[in-house]
Amino acid sequence: MSYPAAVSERSSSQARRQNALSLLFFLCAAFAFLLRFTVSPQIMNTVVDYTADGGSFYEKLHFGTYAIFLLLAVVLFSRPFLLRGDEIGIFKALLRYSVLIFALVPYLFITGRAGSSGFVIDTYLVAGAAGLLMLALNADSRRALGDLVLGMVILSAVIGTIEAVTQHRFLPYGLNELQFRPIGLSPHPLALGALCATVIGFVPLARWRIWVRVVSILVLLLGCAASGARAALILAAMETLILLMFVPWPRLTLKHQRQAKSVVLLFAVAAGAVLVAVLFSGGLLNRFSNTIFDENFMARVTIYQVFGLVSWKDILFGMNGDELLKIVNEKLHLPFIESAPVVIIMLFGLPIAVLFIVLIFWFIFRLLRGAPLPAWIGTMTFLLAALSNNALSSKSPEITILVVLLLAYRNASYRKQPNSTSSAMVTSEPKLNRPG
């Protein structure tokens, strides 16, 4: 065999090996993400003491969290990967974010609040790990994982709508509520509503047929309505109108875009009125019958009275989560703390809480830099919806889902491409076509 032929055969063999490895890592990442995103705390509690009192520290972390951390270590150290343009800065930002979040864990142990470190790892640290894992995969794999997550939330919306109609949940749910609310594949009705509202902003970035994207948004709106999450539904309706009016339509001039959007807007308003009437008649909007200023709304306002029930030392240096919940139960007569600012301030103490909040917002907006407009709209919707529930202060996968979607669709095809063509390789790697 001649030398050029031998080199060609060796290169071909190496390419096949890299393609197989890329496909394997993609499948493993898909499994790890779905494990974290679809296995609820209620299901986890049937196996380990995940959110229940007692149990060892290792039981307080989600199986999906372990899977993501383990896969990240394997992917980072088993092969080289290529970073291009702004991905280098994002990789550094992810590392910086992960290190700073991880530093909170020993702080919580030292201050006697080790039990609260589980939510820091399960909600925030795993989001950084998922982001690093996404960057270690190629662009096609990232987009495929984004499509997978979109499909998962759409399926959750379908299941939630069926649950609302049948008044029967398919997955375990331990809370007793005065009014039935579906959960789909999420841990809580409010989580279902927030996820449906968030994902609406990312559906336009998927490379699906236009009718598939329209149907997907409609399904997500129905799922949001079925969840009973009123704030999320209002945000989802506003988000859909903003997407309709401000996202560019390809192959149309500005004049034709304005004309087409005006017609579609009139149709959307008329169809929306009919849809609202149908949803009311079907009982999916019953929670709006007493307006949004009901007992649940007042509970989110009343919770801030807790700052007057604790000492200034507790506010400055933080306190144990169980003690905080006891005060809320006994003095404010509230069963839960549905306020992320209250939990974060009272858990970390005000100075560290401020730094923590700044870090989270810096991290999210760093990922948004250069992202397409729908991603900005979806992210703003998530942040506003998160203020009406405890997604930012409990063991929830929403932030990790947001990170996966931002990294999957940040290079949408219609977005203006940056002039910079710089790229950096973490380690040397031949340029290969890797479908995985």
GROMACS .gro file of C-alpha atoms in nm:
model
  436
    1MET     CA    1   0.000   0.000   0.000
    2SER     CA    2   0.138   0.342  -0.098
    3TYR     CA    3   0.209   0.605   0.165
    4PRO     CA    4  -0.071   0.847   0.053
    5ALA     CA    5  -0.321   0.561   0.054
    6ALA     CA    6  -0.212   0.458   0.404
    7VAL     CA    7  -0.249   0.815   0.529
    8SER     CA    8  -0.593   0.843   0.369
    9GLU     CA    9  -0.707   0.515   0.522
   10ARG     CA   10  -0.577   0.618   0.864
   11SER     CA   11  -0.754   0.954   0.838
   12SER     CA   12  -1.077   0.785   0.734
   13SER     CA   13  -1.051   0.542   1.025
   14GLN     CA   14  -0.990   0.829   1.266
   15ALA     CA   15  -1.288   1.019   1.125
   16ARG     CA   16  -1.516   0.717   1.173
   17ARG     CA   17  -1.393   0.680   1.530
   18GLN     CA   18  -1.456   1.049   1.606
   19ASN     CA   19  -1.803   1.030   1.450
   20ALA     CA   20  -1.891   0.725   1.659
   21LEU     CA   21  -1.759   0.892   1.973
   22SER     CA   22  -1.953   1.211   1.899
   23LEU     CA   23  -2.274   1.015   1.850
   24LEU     CA   24  -2.214   0.827   2.176
   25PHE     CA   25  -2.158   1.151   2.369
   26PHE     CA   26  -2.471   1.303   2.214
   27LEU     CA   27  -2.685   1.008   2.322
   28CYS     CA   28  -2.536   1.014   2.672
   29ALA     CA   29  -2.598   1.390   2.700
   30ALA     CA   30  -2.957   1.343   2.584
   31PHE     CA   31  -3.010   1.075   2.847
   32ALA     CA   32  -2.851   1.285   3.124
   33PHE     CA   33  -3.056   1.594   3.037
   34LEU     CA   34  -3.385   1.408   3.012
   35LEU     CA   35  -3.310   1.232   3.339
   36ARG     CA   36  -3.258   1.565   3.514
   37PHE     CA   37  -3.548   1.743   3.343
   38THR     CA   38  -3.823   1.479   3.365
   39VAL     CA   39  -3.763   1.287   3.690
   40SER     CA   40  -3.946   1.496   3.949
   41PRO     CA   41  -3.858   1.530   4.319
   42GLN     CA   42  -4.167   1.322   4.396
   43ILE     CA   43  -4.026   1.033   4.192
   44MET     CA   44  -3.682   1.081   4.345
   45ASN     CA   45  -3.833   1.061   4.694
   46THR     CA   46  -3.964   0.712   4.618
   47VAL     CA   47  -3.603   0.596   4.585
   48VAL     CA   48  -3.398   0.823   4.814
   49ASP     CA   49  -3.461   1.103   5.065
   50TYR     CA   50  -3.420   1.370   4.798
   51THR     CA   51  -3.632   1.648   4.948
   52ALA     CA   52  -3.753   1.464   5.258
   53ASP     CA   53  -3.600   1.526   5.601
   54GLY     CA   54  -3.305   1.309   5.694
   55GLY     CA   55  -3.090   1.101   5.468
   56SER     CA   56  -2.729   1.137   5.361
   57PHE     CA   57  -2.590   1.429   5.166
   58TYR     CA   58  -2.542   1.223   4.850
   59GLU     CA   59  -2.918   1.154   4.850
   60LYS     CA   60  -2.990   1.525   4.821
   61LEU     CA   61  -2.854   1.544   4.466
   62HIS     CA   62  -3.058   1.442   4.165
   63PHE     CA   63  -2.960   1.135   3.964
   64GLY     CA   64  -2.952   1.357   3.656
   65THR     CA   65  -2.710   1.593   3.830
   66TYR     CA   66  -2.470   1.305   3.891
   67ALA     CA   67  -2.508   1.197   3.528
   68ILE     CA   68  -2.430   1.546   3.393
   69PHE     CA   69  -2.122   1.590   3.615
   70LEU     CA   70  -1.990   1.245   3.527
   71LEU     CA   71  -2.047   1.288   3.154
   72LEU     CA   72  -1.884   1.633   3.160
   73ALA     CA   73  -1.567   1.489   3.309
   74VAL     CA   74  -1.559   1.212   3.049
   75VAL     CA   75  -1.623   1.447   2.754
   76LEU     CA   76  -1.372   1.712   2.862
   77PHE     CA   77  -1.084   1.473   2.921
   78SER     CA   78  -1.142   1.201   2.662
   79ARG     CA   79  -1.098   1.400   2.341
   80PRO     CA   80  -1.018   1.746   2.204
   81PHE     CA   81  -1.295   1.989   2.107
   82LEU     CA   82  -1.307   2.306   1.901
   83LEU     CA   83  -1.426   2.651   2.012
   84ARG     CA   84  -1.496   2.928   1.763
   85GLY     CA   85  -1.533   3.303   1.804
   86ASP     CA   86  -1.736   3.406   2.107
   87GLU     CA   87  -1.752   3.045   2.230
   88ILE     CA   88  -1.409   3.101   2.385
   89GLY     CA   89  -1.542   3.382   2.603
   90ILE     CA   90  -1.852   3.181   2.690
   91PHE     CA   91  -1.637   2.885   2.794
   92LYS     CA   92  -1.435   3.111   3.025
   93ALA     CA   93  -1.756   3.265   3.164
   94LEU     CA   94  -1.897   2.919   3.234
   95LEU     CA   95  -1.580   2.820   3.418
   96ARG     CA   96  -1.579   3.140   3.621
   97TYR     CA   97  -1.946   3.102   3.707
   98SER     CA   98  -1.906   2.735   3.808
   99VAL     CA   99  -1.607   2.807   4.032
  100LEU     CA  100  -1.786   3.091   4.213
  101ILE     CA  101  -2.103   2.887   4.261
  102PHE     CA  102  -1.902   2.591   4.388
  103ALA     CA  103  -1.735   2.821   4.644
  104LEU     CA  104  -2.074   2.867   4.809
  105VAL     CA  105  -2.092   2.498   4.902
  106PRO     CA  106  -1.813   2.498   5.166
  107TYR     CA  107  -1.945   2.833   5.291
  108LEU     CA  108  -2.284   2.675   5.361
  109PHE     CA  109  -2.118   2.380   5.534
  110ILE     CA  110  -1.907   2.611   5.753
  111THR     CA  111  -2.208   2.820   5.854
  112GLY     CA  112  -2.409   2.511   5.949
  113ARG     CA  113  -2.645   2.520   5.650
  114ALA     CA  114  -2.514   2.216   5.468
  115GLY     CA  115  -2.866   2.100   5.383
  116SER     CA  116  -2.915   2.408   5.165
  117SER     CA  117  -2.608   2.332   4.955
  118GLY     CA  118  -2.808   2.065   4.771
  119PHE     CA  119  -3.027   2.325   4.601
  120VAL     CA  120  -2.719   2.531   4.505
  121ILE     CA  121  -2.563   2.229   4.334
  122ASP     CA  122  -2.886   2.089   4.188
  123THR     CA  123  -3.011   2.421   4.049
  124TYR     CA  124  -2.713   2.643   3.979
  125LEU     CA  125  -2.390   2.444   3.964
  126VAL     CA  126  -2.540   2.180   3.735
  127ALA     CA  127  -2.645   2.460   3.498
  128GLY     CA  128  -2.281   2.557   3.456
  129ALA     CA  129  -2.185   2.192   3.405
  130ALA     CA  130  -2.457   2.151   3.141
  131GLY     CA  131  -2.328   2.462   2.963
  132LEU     CA  132  -1.972   2.329   2.956
  133LEU     CA  133  -2.102   1.996   2.830
  134MET     CA  134  -2.291   2.169   2.549
  135LEU     CA  135  -1.980   2.363   2.441
  136ALA     CA  136  -1.776   2.041   2.437
  137LEU     CA  137  -2.013   1.905   2.170
  138ASN     CA  138  -2.028   2.030   1.813
  139ALA     CA  139  -2.291   2.270   1.681
  140ASP     CA  140  -2.511   1.999   1.527
  141SER     CA  141  -2.521   1.809   1.856
  142ARG     CA  142  -2.610   2.125   2.048
  143ARG     CA  143  -2.896   2.207   1.814
  144ALA     CA  144  -3.022   1.848   1.829
  145LEU     CA  145  -3.019   1.862   2.209
  146GLY     CA  146  -3.208   2.191   2.193
  147ASP     CA  147  -3.470   2.032   1.967
  148LEU     CA  148  -3.492   1.742   2.212
  149VAL     CA  149  -3.558   1.978   2.504
  150LEU     CA  150  -3.819   2.168   2.302
  151GLY     CA  151  -3.989   1.840   2.219
  152MET     CA  152  -3.982   1.737   2.584
  153VAL     CA  153  -4.156   2.058   2.699
  154ILE     CA  154  -4.410   2.035   2.414
  155LEU     CA  155  -4.485   1.676   2.519
  156SER     CA  156  -4.518   1.795   2.878
  157ALA     CA  157  -4.770   2.058   2.761
  158VAL     CA  158  -4.970   1.789   2.579
  159ILE     CA  159  -4.970   1.566   2.887
  160GLY     CA  160  -5.066   1.861   3.108
  161THR     CA  161  -5.359   1.948   2.882
  162ILE     CA  162  -5.481   1.586   2.890
  163GLU     CA  163  -5.446   1.587   3.270
  164ALA     CA  164  -5.653   1.905   3.293
  165VAL     CA  165  -5.930   1.751   3.081
  166THR     CA  166  -5.930   1.413   3.257
  167GLN     CA  167  -5.856   1.553   3.605
  168HIS     CA  168  -5.597   1.279   3.649
  169ARG     CA  169  -5.217   1.313   3.678
  170PHE     CA  170  -4.986   1.060   3.517
  171LEU     CA  171  -4.690   1.120   3.750
  172PRO     CA  172  -4.675   1.132   4.133
  173TYR     CA  173  -4.758   1.463   4.300
  174GLY     CA  174  -4.757   1.488   4.678
  175LEU     CA  175  -4.915   1.829   4.741
  176ASN     CA  176  -5.283   1.857   4.827
  177GLU     CA  177  -5.440   2.154   4.648
  178LEU     CA  178  -5.789   2.300   4.667
  179GLN     CA  179  -5.813   2.298   4.287
  180PHE     CA  180  -5.673   2.034   4.055
  181ARG     CA  181  -5.379   2.153   3.846
  182PRO     CA  182  -5.179   1.938   3.604
  183ILE     CA  183  -4.802   1.899   3.610
  184GLY     CA  184  -4.716   1.720   3.286
  185LEU     CA  185  -4.352   1.612   3.306
  186SER     CA  186  -4.262   1.893   3.545
  187PRO     CA  187  -4.245   1.883   3.927
  188HIS     CA  188  -4.514   2.149   3.985
  189PRO     CA  189  -4.800   2.320   3.797
  190LEU     CA  190  -4.621   2.655   3.812
  191ALA     CA  191  -4.309   2.491   3.667
  192LEU     CA  192  -4.517   2.355   3.379
  193GLY     CA  193  -4.656   2.700   3.306
  194ALA     CA  194  -4.317   2.872   3.331
  195LEU     CA  195  -4.148   2.618   3.103
  196CYS     CA  196  -4.423   2.641   2.841
  197ALA     CA  197  -4.398   3.021   2.842
  198THR     CA  198  -4.018   3.015   2.822
  199VAL     CA  199  -3.996   2.764   2.539
  200ILE     CA  200  -4.238   2.963   2.320
  201GLY     CA  201  -3.953   3.209   2.266
  202PHE     CA  202  -3.719   2.939   2.137
  203VAL     CA  203  -3.959   2.756   1.903
  204PRO     CA  204  -3.905   3.012   1.620
  205LEU     CA  205  -3.532   2.925   1.628
  206ALA     CA  206  -3.590   2.556   1.553
  207ARG     CA  207  -3.537   2.441   1.195
  208TRP     CA  208  -3.886   2.300   1.173
  209ARG     CA  209  -4.151   2.362   0.909
  210ILE     CA  210  -4.347   2.679   0.973
  211TRP     CA  211  -4.671   2.493   1.042
  212VAL     CA  212  -4.493   2.272   1.298
  213ARG     CA  213  -4.365   2.579   1.481
  214VAL     CA  214  -4.709   2.744   1.478
  215VAL     CA  215  -4.875   2.428   1.611
  216SER     CA  216  -4.601   2.392   1.875
  217ILE     CA  217  -4.661   2.745   2.004
  218LEU     CA  218  -5.036   2.680   2.017
  219VAL     CA  219  -4.979   2.357   2.212
  220LEU     CA  220  -4.750   2.540   2.455
  221LEU     CA  221  -5.012   2.812   2.508
  222LEU     CA  222  -5.271   2.544   2.582
  223GLY     CA  223  -5.033   2.372   2.824
  224CYS     CA  224  -4.964   2.703   2.995
  225ALA     CA  225  -5.337   2.767   3.032
  226ALA     CA  226  -5.398   2.415   3.160
  227SER     CA  227  -5.129   2.452   3.427
  228GLY     CA  228  -5.321   2.727   3.605
  229ALA     CA  229  -5.010   2.946   3.615
  230ARG     CA  230  -5.177   3.281   3.560
  231ALA     CA  231  -4.867   3.500   3.550
  232ALA     CA  232  -4.698   3.259   3.308
  233LEU     CA  233  -5.005   3.253   3.081
  234ILE     CA  234  -5.022   3.633   3.066
  235LEU     CA  235  -4.650   3.645   2.988
  236ALA     CA  236  -4.688   3.371   2.725
  237ALA     CA  237  -4.967   3.562   2.547
  238MET     CA  238  -4.762   3.883   2.548
  239GLU     CA  239  -4.453   3.692   2.438
  240THR     CA  240  -4.637   3.542   2.140
  241LEU     CA  241  -4.755   3.885   2.025
  242ILE     CA  242  -4.404   4.030   2.065
  243LEU     CA  243  -4.257   3.744   1.861
  244LEU     CA  244  -4.519   3.802   1.595
  245MET     CA  245  -4.454   4.176   1.569
  246PHE     CA  246  -4.078   4.207   1.616
  247VAL     CA  247  -3.911   3.889   1.488
  248PRO     CA  248  -3.803   3.932   1.122
  249TRP     CA  249  -3.982   3.725   0.861
  250PRO     CA  250  -3.746   3.585   0.596
  251ARG     CA  251  -3.785   3.647   0.222
  252LEU     CA  252  -4.006   3.954   0.276
  253THR     CA  253  -3.924   4.322   0.243
  254LEU     CA  254  -3.992   4.551   0.539
  255LYS     CA  255  -4.304   4.684   0.365
  256HIS     CA  256  -4.440   4.337   0.296
  257GLN     CA  257  -4.350   4.228   0.649
  258ARG     CA  258  -4.559   4.509   0.798
  259GLN     CA  259  -4.853   4.422   0.575
  260ALA     CA  260  -4.831   4.050   0.648
  261LYS     CA  261  -4.788   4.101   1.021
  262SER     CA  262  -5.090   4.335   1.035
  263VAL     CA  263  -5.309   4.071   0.874
  264VAL     CA  264  -5.174   3.795   1.095
  265LEU     CA  265  -5.215   4.014   1.405
  266LEU     CA  266  -5.584   4.071   1.330
  267PHE     CA  267  -5.630   3.699   1.275
  268ALA     CA  268  -5.439   3.620   1.595
  269VAL     CA  269  -5.654   3.857   1.803
  270ALA     CA  270  -5.973   3.707   1.663
  271ALA     CA  271  -5.848   3.351   1.707
  272GLY     CA  272  -5.726   3.439   2.056
  273ALA     CA  273  -6.071   3.564   2.158
  274VAL     CA  274  -6.226   3.238   2.038
  275LEU     CA  275  -5.956   3.037   2.214
  276VAL     CA  276  -6.013   3.220   2.544
  277ALA     CA  277  -6.386   3.150   2.521
  278VAL     CA  278  -6.319   2.781   2.456
  279LEU     CA  279  -6.071   2.760   2.743
  280PHE     CA  280  -6.315   2.928   2.983
  281SER     CA  281  -6.593   2.692   2.880
  282GLY     CA  282  -6.356   2.399   2.928
  283GLY     CA  283  -6.263   2.515   3.278
  284LEU     CA  284  -5.895   2.573   3.198
  285LEU     CA  285  -5.911   2.940   3.299
  286ASN     CA  286  -6.109   2.902   3.620
  287ARG     CA  287  -5.825   3.052   3.824
  288PHE     CA  288  -5.890   3.386   3.652
  289SER     CA  289  -6.247   3.397   3.781
  290ASN     CA  290  -6.138   3.575   4.100
  291THR     CA  291  -5.878   3.790   3.920
  292ILE     CA  292  -5.508   3.742   3.990
  293PHE     CA  293  -5.525   3.932   4.320
  294ASP     CA  294  -5.641   3.638   4.529
  295GLU     CA  295  -5.504   3.450   4.829
  296ASN     CA  296  -5.208   3.310   4.634
  297PHE     CA  297  -5.109   3.656   4.514
  298MET     CA  298  -5.134   3.799   4.866
  299ALA     CA  299  -4.918   3.514   5.000
  300ARG     CA  300  -4.637   3.630   4.770
  301VAL     CA  301  -4.672   3.980   4.914
  302THR     CA  302  -4.715   3.874   5.277
  303ILE     CA  303  -4.395   3.668   5.273
  304TYR     CA  304  -4.185   3.987   5.278
  305GLN     CA  305  -4.310   4.053   5.631
  306VAL     CA  306  -4.066   3.784   5.741
  307PHE     CA  307  -3.787   4.044   5.739
  308GLY     CA  308  -3.960   4.209   6.035
  309LEU     CA  309  -3.976   3.881   6.227
  310VAL     CA  310  -3.604   3.798   6.226
  311SER     CA  311  -3.300   3.975   6.368
  312TRP     CA  312  -3.069   4.197   6.169
  313LYS     CA  313  -2.795   3.936   6.217
  314ASP     CA  314  -3.012   3.679   6.043
  315ILE     CA  315  -3.062   3.918   5.754
  316LEU     CA  316  -2.692   4.002   5.725
  317PHE     CA  317  -2.545   3.657   5.781
  318GLY     CA  318  -2.830   3.424   5.687
  319MET     CA  319  -3.011   3.151   5.880
  320ASN     CA  320  -3.105   2.786   5.856
  321GLY     CA  321  -3.377   2.711   5.602
  322ASP     CA  322  -3.578   2.495   5.841
  323GLU     CA  323  -3.585   2.772   6.101
  324LEU     CA  324  -3.697   3.021   5.837
  325LEU     CA  325  -3.978   2.794   5.722
  326LYS     CA  326  -4.089   2.744   6.083
  327ILE     CA  327  -4.120   3.121   6.132
  328VAL     CA  328  -4.318   3.151   5.808
  329ASN     CA  329  -4.550   2.864   5.910
  330GLU     CA  330  -4.613   2.979   6.267
  331LYS     CA  331  -4.614   3.358   6.240
  332LEU     CA  332  -4.725   3.426   5.884
  333HIS     CA  333  -4.938   3.111   5.855
  334LEU     CA  334  -4.802   3.032   5.511
  335PRO     CA  335  -4.725   2.670   5.416
  336PHE     CA  336  -4.443   2.754   5.174
  337ILE     CA  337  -4.200   3.031   5.080
  338GLU     CA  338  -4.278   3.119   4.719
  339SER     CA  339  -4.031   3.403   4.687
  340ALA     CA  340  -3.681   3.357   4.552
  341PRO     CA  341  -3.549   3.691   4.690
  342VAL     CA  342  -3.660   3.602   5.044
  343VAL     CA  343  -3.506   3.254   5.032
  344ILE     CA  344  -3.177   3.369   4.881
  345ILE     CA  345  -3.134   3.665   5.119
  346MET     CA  346  -3.220   3.466   5.430
  347LEU     CA  347  -3.011   3.166   5.323
  348PHE     CA  348  -2.688   3.343   5.229
  349GLY     CA  349  -2.719   3.670   5.417
  350LEU     CA  350  -2.775   4.002   5.240
  351PRO     CA  351  -2.415   4.081   5.125
  352ILE     CA  352  -2.352   3.738   4.974
  353ALA     CA  353  -2.707   3.724   4.838
  354VAL     CA  354  -2.648   4.046   4.644
  355LEU     CA  355  -2.327   3.905   4.496
  356PHE     CA  356  -2.505   3.578   4.418
  357ILE     CA  357  -2.789   3.752   4.235
  358VAL     CA  358  -2.545   3.969   4.040
  359LEU     CA  359  -2.352   3.655   3.941
  360ILE     CA  360  -2.666   3.478   3.817
  361PHE     CA  361  -2.783   3.773   3.609
  362TRP     CA  362  -2.432   3.831   3.473
  363PHE     CA  363  -2.414   3.465   3.374
  364ILE     CA  364  -2.749   3.467   3.194
  365PHE     CA  365  -2.685   3.792   3.011
  366ARG     CA  366  -2.336   3.674   2.913
  367LEU     CA  367  -2.497   3.377   2.741
  368LEU     CA  368  -2.745   3.614   2.575
  369ARG     CA  369  -2.475   3.831   2.423
  370GLY     CA  370  -2.504   3.793   2.047
  371ALA     CA  371  -2.807   3.563   2.077
  372PRO     CA  372  -3.103   3.608   1.839
  373LEU     CA  373  -3.403   3.818   1.942
  374PRO     CA  374  -3.639   3.524   2.018
  375ALA     CA  375  -3.385   3.390   2.267
  376TRP     CA  376  -3.388   3.727   2.445
  377ILE     CA  377  -3.768   3.727   2.450
  378GLY     CA  378  -3.784   3.371   2.586
  379THR     CA  379  -3.523   3.446   2.853
  380MET     CA  380  -3.697   3.764   2.970
  381THR     CA  381  -4.019   3.566   2.993
  382PHE     CA  382  -3.846   3.304   3.207
  383LEU     CA  383  -3.699   3.561   3.445
  384LEU     CA  384  -4.035   3.736   3.491
  385ALA     CA  385  -4.217   3.407   3.540
  386ALA     CA  386  -3.953   3.289   3.788
  387LEU     CA  387  -4.031   3.586   4.011
  388SER     CA  388  -4.384   3.447   4.058
  389ASN     CA  389  -4.271   3.103   4.176
  390ASN     CA  390  -3.976   2.938   4.350
  391ALA     CA  391  -3.785   2.820   4.042
  392LEU     CA  392  -3.479   3.021   4.150
  393SER     CA  393  -3.484   2.906   4.511
  394SER     CA  394  -3.555   2.533   4.498
  395LYS     CA  395  -3.422   2.217   4.337
  396SER     CA  396  -3.553   2.282   3.990
  397PRO     CA  397  -3.415   2.219   3.638
  398GLU     CA  398  -3.547   2.540   3.476
  399ILE     CA  399  -3.216   2.729   3.477
  400THR     CA  400  -3.034   2.430   3.331
  401ILE     CA  401  -3.300   2.401   3.060
  402LEU     CA  402  -3.255   2.771   2.980
  403VAL     CA  403  -2.876   2.731   2.952
  404VAL     CA  404  -2.915   2.432   2.718
  405LEU     CA  405  -3.157   2.623   2.494
  406LEU     CA  406  -2.941   2.937   2.484
  407LEU     CA  407  -2.633   2.741   2.379
  408ALA     CA  408  -2.831   2.529   2.133
  409TYR     CA  409  -2.982   2.820   1.939
  410ARG     CA  410  -2.743   3.110   1.986
  411ASN     CA  411  -2.623   3.071   1.625
  412ALA     CA  412  -2.963   3.079   1.456
  413SER     CA  413  -2.927   3.096   1.079
  414TYR     CA  414  -3.115   3.428   1.029
  415ARG     CA  415  -2.908   3.611   1.289
  416LYS     CA  416  -2.638   3.843   1.159
  417GLN     CA  417  -2.308   3.667   1.170
  418PRO     CA  418  -2.018   3.842   1.347
  419ASN     CA  419  -1.731   3.969   1.139
  420SER     CA  420  -1.481   3.791   1.356
  421THR     CA  421  -1.372   3.453   1.227
  422SER     CA  422  -1.136   3.386   1.511
  423SER     CA  423  -1.137   3.045   1.667
  424ALA     CA  424  -0.940   2.860   1.927
  425MET     CA  425  -0.881   2.494   1.982
  426VAL     CA  426  -0.872   2.368   2.337
  427THR     CA  427  -0.645   2.093   2.215
  428SER     CA  428  -0.531   2.007   1.868
  429GLU     CA  429  -0.784   1.824   1.658
  430PRO     CA  430  -0.812   1.748   1.286
  431LYS     CA  431  -1.105   1.908   1.109
  432LEU     CA  432  -1.358   1.632   1.078
  433ASN     CA  433  -1.719   1.611   0.976
  434ARG     CA  434  -1.892   1.487   1.287
  435PRO     CA  435  -2.268   1.451   1.259
  436GLY     CA  436  -2.303   1.378   1.630
   0.00000   0.00000   0.00000
